[in-house]
PDB file of C-alpha atoms in Angstrom:
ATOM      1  CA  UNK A   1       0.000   0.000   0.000  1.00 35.00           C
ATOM      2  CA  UNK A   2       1.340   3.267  -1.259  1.00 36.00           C
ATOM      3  CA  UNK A   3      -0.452   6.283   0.100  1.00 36.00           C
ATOM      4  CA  UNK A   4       1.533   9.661  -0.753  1.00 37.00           C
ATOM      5  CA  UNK A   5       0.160  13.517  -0.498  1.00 37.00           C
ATOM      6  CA  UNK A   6       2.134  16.944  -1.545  1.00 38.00           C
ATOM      7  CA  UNK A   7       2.252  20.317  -1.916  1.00 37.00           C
ATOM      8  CA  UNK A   8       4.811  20.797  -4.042  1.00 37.00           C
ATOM      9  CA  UNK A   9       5.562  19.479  -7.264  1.00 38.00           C
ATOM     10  CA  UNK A  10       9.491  18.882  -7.356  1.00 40.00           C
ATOM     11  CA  UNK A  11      12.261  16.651  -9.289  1.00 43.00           C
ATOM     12  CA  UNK A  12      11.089  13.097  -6.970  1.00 47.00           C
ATOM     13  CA  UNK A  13      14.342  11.895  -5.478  1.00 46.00           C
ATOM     14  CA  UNK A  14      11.944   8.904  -3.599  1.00 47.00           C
ATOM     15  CA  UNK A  15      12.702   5.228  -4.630  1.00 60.00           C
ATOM     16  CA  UNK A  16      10.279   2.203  -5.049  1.00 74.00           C
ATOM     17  CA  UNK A  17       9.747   0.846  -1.731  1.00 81.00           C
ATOM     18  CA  UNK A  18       8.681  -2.719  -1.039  1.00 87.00           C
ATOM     19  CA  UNK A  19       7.006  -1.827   2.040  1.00 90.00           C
ATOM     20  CA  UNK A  20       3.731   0.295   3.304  1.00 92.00           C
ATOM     21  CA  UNK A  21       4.847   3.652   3.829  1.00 94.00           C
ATOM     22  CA  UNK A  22       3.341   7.345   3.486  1.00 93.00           C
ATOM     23  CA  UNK A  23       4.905  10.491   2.000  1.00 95.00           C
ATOM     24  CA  UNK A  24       3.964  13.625   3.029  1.00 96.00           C
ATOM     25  CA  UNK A  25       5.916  17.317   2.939  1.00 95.00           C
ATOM     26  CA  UNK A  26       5.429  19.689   6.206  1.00 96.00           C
ATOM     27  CA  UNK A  27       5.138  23.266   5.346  1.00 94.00           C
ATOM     28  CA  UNK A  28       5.213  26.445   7.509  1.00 94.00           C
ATOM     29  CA  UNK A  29       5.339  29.880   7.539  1.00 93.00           C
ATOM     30  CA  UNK A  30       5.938  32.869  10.332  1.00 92.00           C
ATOM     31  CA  UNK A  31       5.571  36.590   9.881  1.00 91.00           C
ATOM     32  CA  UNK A  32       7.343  37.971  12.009  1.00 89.00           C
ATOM     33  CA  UNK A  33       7.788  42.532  13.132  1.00 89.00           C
ATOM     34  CA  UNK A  34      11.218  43.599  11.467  1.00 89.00           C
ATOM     35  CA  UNK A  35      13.369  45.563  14.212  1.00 90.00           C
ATOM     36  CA  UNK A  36      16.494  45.947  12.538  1.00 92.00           C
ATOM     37  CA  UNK A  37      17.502  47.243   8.740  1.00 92.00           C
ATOM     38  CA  UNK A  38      20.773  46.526   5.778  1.00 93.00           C
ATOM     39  CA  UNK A  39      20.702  49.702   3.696  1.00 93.00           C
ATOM     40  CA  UNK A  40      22.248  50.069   0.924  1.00 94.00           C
ATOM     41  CA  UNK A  41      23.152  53.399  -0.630  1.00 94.00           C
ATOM     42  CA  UNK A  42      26.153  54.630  -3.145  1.00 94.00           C
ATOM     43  CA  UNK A  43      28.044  57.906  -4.038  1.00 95.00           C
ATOM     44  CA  UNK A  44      28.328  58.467  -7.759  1.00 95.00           C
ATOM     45  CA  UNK A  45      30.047  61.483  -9.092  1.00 95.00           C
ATOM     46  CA  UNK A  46      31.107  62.665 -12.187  1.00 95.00           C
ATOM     47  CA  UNK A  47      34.097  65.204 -12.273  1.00 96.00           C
ATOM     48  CA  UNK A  48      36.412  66.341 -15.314  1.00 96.00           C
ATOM     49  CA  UNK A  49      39.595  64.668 -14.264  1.00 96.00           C
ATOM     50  CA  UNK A  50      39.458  61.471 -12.442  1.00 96.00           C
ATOM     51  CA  UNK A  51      41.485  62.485  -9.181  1.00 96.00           C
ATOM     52  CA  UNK A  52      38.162  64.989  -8.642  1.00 96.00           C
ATOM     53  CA  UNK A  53      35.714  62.258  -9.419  1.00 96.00           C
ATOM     54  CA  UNK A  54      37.586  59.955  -7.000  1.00 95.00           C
ATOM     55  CA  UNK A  55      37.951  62.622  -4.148  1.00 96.00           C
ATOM     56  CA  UNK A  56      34.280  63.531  -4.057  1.00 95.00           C
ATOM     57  CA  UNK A  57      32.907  60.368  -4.034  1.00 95.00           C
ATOM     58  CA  UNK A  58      35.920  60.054  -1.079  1.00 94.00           C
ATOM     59  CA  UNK A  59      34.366  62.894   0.982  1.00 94.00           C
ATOM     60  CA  UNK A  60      31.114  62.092   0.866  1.00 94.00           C
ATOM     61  CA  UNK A  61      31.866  58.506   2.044  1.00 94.00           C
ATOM     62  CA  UNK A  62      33.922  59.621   4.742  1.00 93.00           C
ATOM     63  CA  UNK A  63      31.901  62.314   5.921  1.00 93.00           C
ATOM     64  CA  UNK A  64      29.018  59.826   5.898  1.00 94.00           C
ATOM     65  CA  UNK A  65      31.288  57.319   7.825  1.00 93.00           C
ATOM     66  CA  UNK A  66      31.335  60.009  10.812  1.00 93.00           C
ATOM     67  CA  UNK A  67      28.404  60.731  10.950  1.00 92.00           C
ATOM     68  CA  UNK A  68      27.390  56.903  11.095  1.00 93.00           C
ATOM     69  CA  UNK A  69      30.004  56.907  14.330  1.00 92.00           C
ATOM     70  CA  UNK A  70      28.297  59.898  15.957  1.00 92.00           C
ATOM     71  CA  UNK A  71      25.150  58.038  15.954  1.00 91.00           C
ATOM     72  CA  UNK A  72      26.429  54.825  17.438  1.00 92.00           C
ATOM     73  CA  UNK A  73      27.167  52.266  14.646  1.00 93.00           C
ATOM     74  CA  UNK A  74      29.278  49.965  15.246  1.00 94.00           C
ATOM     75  CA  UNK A  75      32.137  50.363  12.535  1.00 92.00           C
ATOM     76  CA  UNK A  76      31.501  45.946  12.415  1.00 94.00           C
ATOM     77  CA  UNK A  77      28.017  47.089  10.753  1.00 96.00           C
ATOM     78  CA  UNK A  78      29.573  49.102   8.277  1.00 95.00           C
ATOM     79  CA  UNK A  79      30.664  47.731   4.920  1.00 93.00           C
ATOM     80  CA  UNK A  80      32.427  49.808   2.672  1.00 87.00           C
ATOM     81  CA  UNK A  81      33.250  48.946  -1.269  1.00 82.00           C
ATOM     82  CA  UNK A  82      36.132  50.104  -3.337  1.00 86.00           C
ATOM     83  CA  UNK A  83      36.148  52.800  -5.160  1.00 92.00           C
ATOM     84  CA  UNK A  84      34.791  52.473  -9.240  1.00 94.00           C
ATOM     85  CA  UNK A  85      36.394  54.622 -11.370  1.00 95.00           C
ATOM     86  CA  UNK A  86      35.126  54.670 -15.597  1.00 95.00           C
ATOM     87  CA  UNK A  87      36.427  57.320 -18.238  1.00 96.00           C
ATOM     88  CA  UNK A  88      32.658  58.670 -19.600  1.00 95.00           C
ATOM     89  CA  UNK A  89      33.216  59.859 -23.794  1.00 94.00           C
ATOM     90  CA  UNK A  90      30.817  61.390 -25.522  1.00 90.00           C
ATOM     91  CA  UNK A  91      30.248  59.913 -28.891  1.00 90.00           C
ATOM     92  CA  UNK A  92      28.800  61.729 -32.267  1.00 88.00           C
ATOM     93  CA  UNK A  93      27.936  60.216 -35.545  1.00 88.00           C
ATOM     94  CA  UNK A  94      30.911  59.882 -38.046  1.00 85.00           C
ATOM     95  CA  UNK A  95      33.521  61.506 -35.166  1.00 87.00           C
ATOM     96  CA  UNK A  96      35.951  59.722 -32.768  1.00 89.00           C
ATOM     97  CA  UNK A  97      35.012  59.311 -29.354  1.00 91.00           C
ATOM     98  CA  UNK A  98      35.852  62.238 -27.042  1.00 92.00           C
ATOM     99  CA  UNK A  99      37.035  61.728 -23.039  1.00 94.00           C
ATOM    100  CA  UNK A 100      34.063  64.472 -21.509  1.00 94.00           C
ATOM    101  CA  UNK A 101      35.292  63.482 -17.784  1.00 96.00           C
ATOM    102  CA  UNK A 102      35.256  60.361 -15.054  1.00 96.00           C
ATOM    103  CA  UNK A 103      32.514  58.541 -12.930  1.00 96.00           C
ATOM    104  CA  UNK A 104      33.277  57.905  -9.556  1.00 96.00           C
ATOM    105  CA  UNK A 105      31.272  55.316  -7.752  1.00 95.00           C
ATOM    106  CA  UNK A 106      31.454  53.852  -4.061  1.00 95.00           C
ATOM    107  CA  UNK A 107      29.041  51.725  -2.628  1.00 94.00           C
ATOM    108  CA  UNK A 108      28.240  50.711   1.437  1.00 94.00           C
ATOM    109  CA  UNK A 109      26.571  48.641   3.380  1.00 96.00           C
ATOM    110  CA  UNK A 110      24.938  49.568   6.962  1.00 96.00           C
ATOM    111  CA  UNK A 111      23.598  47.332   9.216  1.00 95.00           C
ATOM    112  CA  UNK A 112      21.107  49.636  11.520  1.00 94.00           C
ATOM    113  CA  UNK A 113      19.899  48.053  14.551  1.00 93.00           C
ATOM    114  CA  UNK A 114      17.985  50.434  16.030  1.00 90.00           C
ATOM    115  CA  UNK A 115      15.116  50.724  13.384  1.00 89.00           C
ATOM    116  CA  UNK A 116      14.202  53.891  15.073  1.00 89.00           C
ATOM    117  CA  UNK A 117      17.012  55.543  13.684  1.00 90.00           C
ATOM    118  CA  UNK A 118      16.715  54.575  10.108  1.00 91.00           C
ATOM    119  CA  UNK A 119      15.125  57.302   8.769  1.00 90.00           C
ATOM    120  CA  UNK A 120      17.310  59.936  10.209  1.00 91.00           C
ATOM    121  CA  UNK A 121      20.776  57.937   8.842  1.00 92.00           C
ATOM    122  CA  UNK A 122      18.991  57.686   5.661  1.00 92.00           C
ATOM    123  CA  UNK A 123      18.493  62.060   5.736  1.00 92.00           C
ATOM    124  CA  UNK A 124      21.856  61.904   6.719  1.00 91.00           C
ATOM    125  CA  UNK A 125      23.221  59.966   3.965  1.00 92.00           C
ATOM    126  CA  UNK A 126      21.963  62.534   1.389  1.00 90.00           C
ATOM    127  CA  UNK A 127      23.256  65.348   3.249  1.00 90.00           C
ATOM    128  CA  UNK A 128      26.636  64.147   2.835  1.00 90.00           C
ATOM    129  CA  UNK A 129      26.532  63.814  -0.695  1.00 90.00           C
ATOM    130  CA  UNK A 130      24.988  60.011  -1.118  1.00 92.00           C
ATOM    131  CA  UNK A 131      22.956  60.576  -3.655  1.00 90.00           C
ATOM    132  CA  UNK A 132      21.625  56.738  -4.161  1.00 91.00           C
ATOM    133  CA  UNK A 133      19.995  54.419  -2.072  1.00 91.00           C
ATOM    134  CA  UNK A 134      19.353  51.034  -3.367  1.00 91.00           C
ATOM    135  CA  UNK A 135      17.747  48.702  -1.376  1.00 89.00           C
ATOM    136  CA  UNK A 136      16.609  49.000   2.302  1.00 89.00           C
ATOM    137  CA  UNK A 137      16.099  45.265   3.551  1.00 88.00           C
ATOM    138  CA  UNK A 138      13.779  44.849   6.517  1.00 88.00           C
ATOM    139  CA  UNK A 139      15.225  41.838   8.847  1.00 89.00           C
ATOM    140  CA  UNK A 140      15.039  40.501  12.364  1.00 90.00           C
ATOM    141  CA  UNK A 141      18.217  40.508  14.493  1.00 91.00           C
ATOM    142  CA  UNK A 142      16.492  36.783  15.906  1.00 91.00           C
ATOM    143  CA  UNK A 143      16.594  35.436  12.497  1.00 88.00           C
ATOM    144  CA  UNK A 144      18.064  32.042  13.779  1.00 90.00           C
ATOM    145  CA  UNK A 145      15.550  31.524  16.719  1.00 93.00           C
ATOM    146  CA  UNK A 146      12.934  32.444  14.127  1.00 92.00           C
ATOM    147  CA  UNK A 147      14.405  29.894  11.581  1.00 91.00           C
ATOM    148  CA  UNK A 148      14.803  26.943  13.776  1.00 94.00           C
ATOM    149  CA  UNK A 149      10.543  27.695  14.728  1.00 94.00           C
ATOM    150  CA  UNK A 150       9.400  27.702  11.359  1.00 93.00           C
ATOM    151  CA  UNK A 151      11.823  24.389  10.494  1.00 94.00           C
ATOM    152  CA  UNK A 152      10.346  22.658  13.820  1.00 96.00           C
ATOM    153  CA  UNK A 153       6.655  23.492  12.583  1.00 96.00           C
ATOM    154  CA  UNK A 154       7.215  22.228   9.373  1.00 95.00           C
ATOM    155  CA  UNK A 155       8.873  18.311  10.879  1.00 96.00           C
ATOM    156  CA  UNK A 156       5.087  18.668  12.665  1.00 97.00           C
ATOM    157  CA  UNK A 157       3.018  19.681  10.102  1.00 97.00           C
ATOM    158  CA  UNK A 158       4.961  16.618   7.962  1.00 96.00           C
ATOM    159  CA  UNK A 159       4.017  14.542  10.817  1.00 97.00           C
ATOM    160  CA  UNK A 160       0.249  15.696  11.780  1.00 96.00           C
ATOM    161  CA  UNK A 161      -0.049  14.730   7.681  1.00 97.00           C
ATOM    162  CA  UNK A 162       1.175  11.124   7.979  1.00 96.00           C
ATOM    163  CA  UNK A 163      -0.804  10.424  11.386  1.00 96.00           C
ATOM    164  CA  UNK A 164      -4.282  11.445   9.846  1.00 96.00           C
ATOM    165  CA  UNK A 165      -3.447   9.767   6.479  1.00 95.00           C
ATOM    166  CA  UNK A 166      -2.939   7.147   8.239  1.00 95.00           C
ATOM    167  CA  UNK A 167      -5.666   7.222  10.733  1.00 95.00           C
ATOM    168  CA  UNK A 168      -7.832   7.459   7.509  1.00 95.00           C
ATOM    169  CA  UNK A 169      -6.914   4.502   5.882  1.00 94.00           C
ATOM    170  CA  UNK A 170      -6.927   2.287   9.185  1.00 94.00           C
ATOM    171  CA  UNK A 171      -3.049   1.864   9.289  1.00 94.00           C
ATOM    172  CA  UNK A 172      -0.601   3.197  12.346  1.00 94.00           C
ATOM    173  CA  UNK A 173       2.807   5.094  11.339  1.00 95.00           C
ATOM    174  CA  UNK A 174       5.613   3.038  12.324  1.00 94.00           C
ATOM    175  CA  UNK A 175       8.958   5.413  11.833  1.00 94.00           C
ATOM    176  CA  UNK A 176      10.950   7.648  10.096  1.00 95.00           C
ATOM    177  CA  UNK A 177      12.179   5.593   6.966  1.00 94.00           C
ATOM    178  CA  UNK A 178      13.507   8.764   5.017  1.00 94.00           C
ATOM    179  CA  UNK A 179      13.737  12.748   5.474  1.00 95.00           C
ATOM    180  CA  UNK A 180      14.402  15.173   1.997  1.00 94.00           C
ATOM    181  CA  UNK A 181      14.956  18.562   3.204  1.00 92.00           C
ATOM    182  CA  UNK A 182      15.829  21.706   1.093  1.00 82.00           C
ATOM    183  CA  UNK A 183      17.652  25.041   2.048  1.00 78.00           C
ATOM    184  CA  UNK A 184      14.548  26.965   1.403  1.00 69.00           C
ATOM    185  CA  UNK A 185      16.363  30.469   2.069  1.00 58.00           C
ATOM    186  CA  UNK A 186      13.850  30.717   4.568  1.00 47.00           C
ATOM    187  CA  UNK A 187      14.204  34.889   4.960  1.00 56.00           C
ATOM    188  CA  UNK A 188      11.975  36.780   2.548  1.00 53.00           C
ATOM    189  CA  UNK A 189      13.201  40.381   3.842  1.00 54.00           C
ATOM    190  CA  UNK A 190      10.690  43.231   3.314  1.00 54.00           C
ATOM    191  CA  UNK A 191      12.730  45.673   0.647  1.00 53.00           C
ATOM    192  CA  UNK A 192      12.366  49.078   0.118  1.00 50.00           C
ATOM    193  CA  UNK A 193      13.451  51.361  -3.099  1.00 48.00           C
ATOM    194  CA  UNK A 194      14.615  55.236  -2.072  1.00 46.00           C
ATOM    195  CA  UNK A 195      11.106  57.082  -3.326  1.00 42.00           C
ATOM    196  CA  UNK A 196       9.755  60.468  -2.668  1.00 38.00           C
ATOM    197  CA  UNK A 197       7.131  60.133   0.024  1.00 42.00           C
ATOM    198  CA  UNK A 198       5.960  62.775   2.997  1.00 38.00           C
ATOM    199  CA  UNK A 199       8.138  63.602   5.741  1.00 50.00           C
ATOM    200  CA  UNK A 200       5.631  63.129   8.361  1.00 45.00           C
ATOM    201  CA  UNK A 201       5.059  59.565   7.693  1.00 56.00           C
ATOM    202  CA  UNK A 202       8.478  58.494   6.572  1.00 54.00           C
ATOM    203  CA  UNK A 203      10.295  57.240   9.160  1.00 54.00           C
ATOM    204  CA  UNK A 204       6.837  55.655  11.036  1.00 56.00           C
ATOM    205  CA  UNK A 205       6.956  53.632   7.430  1.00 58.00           C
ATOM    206  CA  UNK A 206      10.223  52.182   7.954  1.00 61.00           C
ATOM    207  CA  UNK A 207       9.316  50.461  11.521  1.00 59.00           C
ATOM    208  CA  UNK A 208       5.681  48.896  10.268  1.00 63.00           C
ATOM    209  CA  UNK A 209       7.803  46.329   8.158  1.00 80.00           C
ATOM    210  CA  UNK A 210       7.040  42.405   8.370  1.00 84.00           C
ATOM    211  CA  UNK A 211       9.834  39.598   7.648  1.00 86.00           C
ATOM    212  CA  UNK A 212       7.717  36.418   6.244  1.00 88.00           C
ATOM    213  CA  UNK A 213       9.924  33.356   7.895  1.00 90.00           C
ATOM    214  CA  UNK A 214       8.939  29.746   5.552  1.00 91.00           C
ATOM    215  CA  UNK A 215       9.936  26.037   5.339  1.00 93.00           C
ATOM    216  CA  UNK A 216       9.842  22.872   4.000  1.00 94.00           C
ATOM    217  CA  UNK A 217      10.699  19.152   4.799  1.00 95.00           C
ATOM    218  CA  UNK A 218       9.449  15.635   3.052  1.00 96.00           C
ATOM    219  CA  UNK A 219       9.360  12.615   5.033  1.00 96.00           C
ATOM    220  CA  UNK A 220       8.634   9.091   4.088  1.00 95.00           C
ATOM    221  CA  UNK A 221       7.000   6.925   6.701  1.00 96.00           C
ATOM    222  CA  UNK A 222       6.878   3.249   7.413  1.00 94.00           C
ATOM    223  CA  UNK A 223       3.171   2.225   8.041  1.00 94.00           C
ATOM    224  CA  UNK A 224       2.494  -0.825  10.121  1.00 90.00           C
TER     225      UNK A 224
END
């Protein structure tokens, strides 16, 4: 006897079994208040020679880089890039390309763990001559404890599955006989794109943010 039930429809990795057994795949999913932030957010400046592209795009990171250590962040929750640095030409029909200036470019990565003080960073940022923010991801500083929940509720949803299967068909589960799980990258971060929106309601926006924890196991059962 061969009962199976899934949710999912993926490659089968299951083998013919010459005994009664049930398949089932445990599913769960926890949403979960984000209270921390990874922001994003680049210098690019274009300057005739490339020593002034490369020192603007150098003063706005460093005086951005203060002002992040004024406000408390840890310099382990900063991330800085190297520095990108492309001759820009101008072209025109039937005439040689001609050198116009440089692009500068410098990207970093914050870590902000006080949500609270997202929005004022991100004012910041622009003051100092960021002039490009491109992603604000919405996390939880307990990712792992939240991980391990969802991972645990989906072995018992897998499991509450094979019992009333089995319950339903007048057989017992026996065991364990096989367990298929996937790295489901289980954070789906909430992630924002820099847009014009009103001051009063800004940086309330930026703490209302949900983090959507999910997982997935198959198990094969031995019925008896």
């Amino acid at each position: 006897m061969n009962l199976s039930t899934r949710l999912y429809r993926i490659p089968s990795l299951a083998a013919d079994y010459n005994f009664p057994h049930i398949e089932t795949s445990g599913a769960s999913e926890i949403v979960i208040d984000a209270d921390m932030a990874v922001v994003n957010i680049e210098v690019v400046v274009e300057a005739p020679t490339a020593k002034a592209a490369k020192d603007a795009s150098d003063k706005a990171i460093s005086q951005f880089l203060n002002r992040l250590q004024q406000a408390g962040v840890d310099k382990h929750d900063i991330q800085s890039a190297n520095l990108n640095l492309h001759p820009q030409y101008h072209y025109q029909k039937n005439e040689p390309a001609t050198l116009k200036g440089y692009q500068a470019s410098r990207r970093m990565t914050i870590t902000v763990k006080q949500l609270e003080q997202l929005n004022d960073l991100l004012d910041s940022a622009l003051e100092q001559g960021i002039n490009r923010v491109n992603s604000i991801e919405l996390t939880s500083s307990k990712r792992a404890d939240f991980i391990e929940q969802a991972r645990q509720a989906a072995i018992e949803d897998a499991k509450q599955k094979a019992q009333s299967l089995a319950k339903g068909f007048d057989k017992k589960v026996e065991g364990v006989w096989q367990i298929r799980y996937f790295d489901q990258h289980p954070i789906q971060p909430v992630q924002y794109k820099m847009a014009a929106q009103a001051d009063s309601g800004a940086a309330a926006s930026y703490q209302q943010g949900q983090v959507t924890i999910s997982d997935r196991v198959e198990v094969v059962f031995k019925l008896k």
